mmCIF file of C-alpha atoms in Angstrom:
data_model
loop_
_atom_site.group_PDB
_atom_site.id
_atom_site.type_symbol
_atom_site.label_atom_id
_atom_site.label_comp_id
_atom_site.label_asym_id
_atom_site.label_seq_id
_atom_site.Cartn_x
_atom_site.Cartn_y
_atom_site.Cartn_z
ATOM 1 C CA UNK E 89 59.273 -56.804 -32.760
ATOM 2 C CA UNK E 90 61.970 -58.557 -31.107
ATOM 3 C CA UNK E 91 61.462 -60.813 -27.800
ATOM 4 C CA UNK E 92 65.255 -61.246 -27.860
ATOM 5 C CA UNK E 93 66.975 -59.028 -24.073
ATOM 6 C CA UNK E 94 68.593 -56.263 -24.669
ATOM 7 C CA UNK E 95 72.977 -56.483 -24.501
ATOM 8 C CA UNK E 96 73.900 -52.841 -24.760
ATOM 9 C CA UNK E 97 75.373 -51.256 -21.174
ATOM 10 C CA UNK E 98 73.978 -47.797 -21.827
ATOM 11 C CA UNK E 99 71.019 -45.754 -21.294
ATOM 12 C CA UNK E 100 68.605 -45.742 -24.504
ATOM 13 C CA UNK E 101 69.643 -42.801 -27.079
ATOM 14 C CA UNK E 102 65.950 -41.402 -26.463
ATOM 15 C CA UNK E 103 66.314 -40.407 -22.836
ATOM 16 C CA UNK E 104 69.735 -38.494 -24.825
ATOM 17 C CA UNK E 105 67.403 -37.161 -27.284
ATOM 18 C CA UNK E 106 65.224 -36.113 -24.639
ATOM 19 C CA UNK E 107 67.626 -33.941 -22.510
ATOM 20 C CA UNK E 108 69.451 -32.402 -25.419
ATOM 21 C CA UNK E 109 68.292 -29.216 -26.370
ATOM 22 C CA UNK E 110 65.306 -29.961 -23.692
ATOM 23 C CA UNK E 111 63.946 -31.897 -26.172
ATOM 24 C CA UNK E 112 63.613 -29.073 -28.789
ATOM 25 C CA UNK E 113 66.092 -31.458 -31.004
ATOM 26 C CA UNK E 114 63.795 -34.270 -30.481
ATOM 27 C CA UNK E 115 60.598 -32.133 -31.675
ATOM 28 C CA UNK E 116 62.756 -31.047 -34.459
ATOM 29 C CA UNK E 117 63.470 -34.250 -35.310
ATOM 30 C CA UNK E 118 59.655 -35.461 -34.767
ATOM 31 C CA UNK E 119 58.488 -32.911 -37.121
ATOM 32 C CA UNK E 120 61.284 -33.168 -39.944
ATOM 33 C CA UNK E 121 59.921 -36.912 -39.981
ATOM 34 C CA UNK E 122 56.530 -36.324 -40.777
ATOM 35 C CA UNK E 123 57.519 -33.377 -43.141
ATOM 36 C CA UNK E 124 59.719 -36.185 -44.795
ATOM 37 C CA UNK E 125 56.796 -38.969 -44.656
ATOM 38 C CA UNK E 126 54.851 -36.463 -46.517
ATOM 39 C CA UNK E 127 56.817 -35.543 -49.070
ATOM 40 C CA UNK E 128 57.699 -39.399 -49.823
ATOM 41 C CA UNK E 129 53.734 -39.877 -49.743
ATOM 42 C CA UNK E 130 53.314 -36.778 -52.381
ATOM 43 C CA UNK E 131 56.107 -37.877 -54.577
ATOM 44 C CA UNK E 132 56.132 -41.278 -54.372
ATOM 45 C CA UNK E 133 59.850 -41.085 -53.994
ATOM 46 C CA UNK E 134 62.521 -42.108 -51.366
ATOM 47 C CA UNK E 135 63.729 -39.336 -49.283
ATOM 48 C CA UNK E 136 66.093 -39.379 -46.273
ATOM 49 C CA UNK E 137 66.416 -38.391 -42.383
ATOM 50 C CA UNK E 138 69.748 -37.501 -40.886
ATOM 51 C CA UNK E 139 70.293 -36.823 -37.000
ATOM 52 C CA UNK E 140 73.879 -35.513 -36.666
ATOM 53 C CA UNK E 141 76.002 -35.292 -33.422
ATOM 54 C CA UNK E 142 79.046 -33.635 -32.957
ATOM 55 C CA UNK E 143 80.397 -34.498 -29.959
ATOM 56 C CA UNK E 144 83.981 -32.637 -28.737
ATOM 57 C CA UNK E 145 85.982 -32.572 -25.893
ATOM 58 C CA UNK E 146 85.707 -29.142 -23.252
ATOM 59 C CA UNK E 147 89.526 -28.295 -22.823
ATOM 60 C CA UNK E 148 90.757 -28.617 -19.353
ATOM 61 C CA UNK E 149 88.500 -30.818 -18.673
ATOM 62 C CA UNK E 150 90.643 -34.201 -18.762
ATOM 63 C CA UNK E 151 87.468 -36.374 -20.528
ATOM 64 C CA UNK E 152 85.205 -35.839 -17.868
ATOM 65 C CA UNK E 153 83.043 -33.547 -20.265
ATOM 66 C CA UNK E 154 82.057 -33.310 -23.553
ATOM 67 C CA UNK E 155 79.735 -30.834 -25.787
ATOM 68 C CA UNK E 156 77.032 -32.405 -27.856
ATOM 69 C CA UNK E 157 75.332 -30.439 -30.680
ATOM 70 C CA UNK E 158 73.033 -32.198 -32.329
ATOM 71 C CA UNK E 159 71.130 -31.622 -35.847
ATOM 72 C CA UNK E 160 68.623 -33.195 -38.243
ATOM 73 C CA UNK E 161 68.667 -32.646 -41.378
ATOM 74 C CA UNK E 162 66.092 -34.160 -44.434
ATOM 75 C CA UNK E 163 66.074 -34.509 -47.894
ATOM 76 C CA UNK E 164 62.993 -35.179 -49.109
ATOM 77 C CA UNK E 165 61.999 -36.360 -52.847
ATOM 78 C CA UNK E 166 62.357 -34.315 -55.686
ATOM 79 C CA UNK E 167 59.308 -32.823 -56.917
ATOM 80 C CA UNK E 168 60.225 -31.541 -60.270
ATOM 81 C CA UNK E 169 62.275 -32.955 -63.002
ATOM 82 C CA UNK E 170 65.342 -30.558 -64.014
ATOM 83 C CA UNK E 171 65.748 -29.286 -67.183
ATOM 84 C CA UNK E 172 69.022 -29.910 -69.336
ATOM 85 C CA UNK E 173 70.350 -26.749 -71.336
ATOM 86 C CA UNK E 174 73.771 -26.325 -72.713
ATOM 87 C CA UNK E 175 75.868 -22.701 -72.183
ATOM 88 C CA UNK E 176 76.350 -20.803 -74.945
ATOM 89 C CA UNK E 177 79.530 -18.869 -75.710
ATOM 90 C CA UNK E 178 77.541 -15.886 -74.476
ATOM 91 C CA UNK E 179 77.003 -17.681 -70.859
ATOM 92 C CA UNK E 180 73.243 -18.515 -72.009
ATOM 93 C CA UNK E 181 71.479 -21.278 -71.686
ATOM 94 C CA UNK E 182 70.129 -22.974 -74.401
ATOM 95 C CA UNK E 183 67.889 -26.381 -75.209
ATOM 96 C CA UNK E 184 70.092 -27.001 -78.698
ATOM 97 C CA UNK E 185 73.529 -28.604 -78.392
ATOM 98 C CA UNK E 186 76.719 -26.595 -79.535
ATOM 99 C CA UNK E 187 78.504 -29.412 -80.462
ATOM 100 C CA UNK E 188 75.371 -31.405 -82.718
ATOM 101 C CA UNK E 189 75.357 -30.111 -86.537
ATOM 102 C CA UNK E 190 71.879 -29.174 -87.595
ATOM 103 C CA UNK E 191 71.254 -30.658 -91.526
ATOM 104 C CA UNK E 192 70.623 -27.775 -93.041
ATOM 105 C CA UNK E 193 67.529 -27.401 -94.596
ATOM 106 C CA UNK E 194 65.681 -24.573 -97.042
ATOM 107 C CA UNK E 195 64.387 -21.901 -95.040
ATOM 108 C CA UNK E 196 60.457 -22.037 -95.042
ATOM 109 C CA UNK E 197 59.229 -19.226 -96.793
ATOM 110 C CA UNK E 198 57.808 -16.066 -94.192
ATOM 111 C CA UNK E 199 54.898 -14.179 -94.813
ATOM 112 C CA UNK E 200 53.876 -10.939 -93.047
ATOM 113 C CA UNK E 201 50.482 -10.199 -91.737
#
């Protein structure tokens, strides 16, 4: 941790955290970490945390007020590979590729039960 003084001239974004929402964004935000931490654990993959403001002017208000929405949002690893299929003319999905020539080979010979 850093001995160095602080140089910003504002209050510290978590007393902001805690009074938006009443701190429900804050829990949100608490919870969506260690949802995320666990995932990452799990998978053994990076994942990511976003907190989003959006922060707009009240009209007639002249800049001495603003809304603040705020909203977290998480993407944690992928836990399952996806597949790759091609479309078929039909609109179906298939594992062979249209455009890849099979050799043609002599049909093995079929017999019934």
């Amino acid at each position: 941790m850093s001995t160095t003084a602080r140089t910003v001239n504002a209050p510290p974004i978590t007393d902001f955290l805690e009074s938006l929402r009443n701190g429900r964004l804050l829990d949100e935000a608490s919870a969506k970490l260690r949802e995320l931490v666990e995932a990452v654990v799990e998978c053994e993959a990076k994942g990511t945390m976003t907190i989003k403001f959006e922060v707009k002017p009240v009209k007639g208000e002249e800049g001495s007020r603003v809304d603040v929405a705020g909203t977290v949002a998480i993407t944690p690893p992928k836990r399952q590979q996806a597949g790759v299929f091609f479309v078929t003319q039909e609109y179906g999905l298939s594992r062979d590729d249209p455009s890849y020539e099979k050799p043609l080979m002599p049909a093995a010979p079929y017999d019934r039960p």
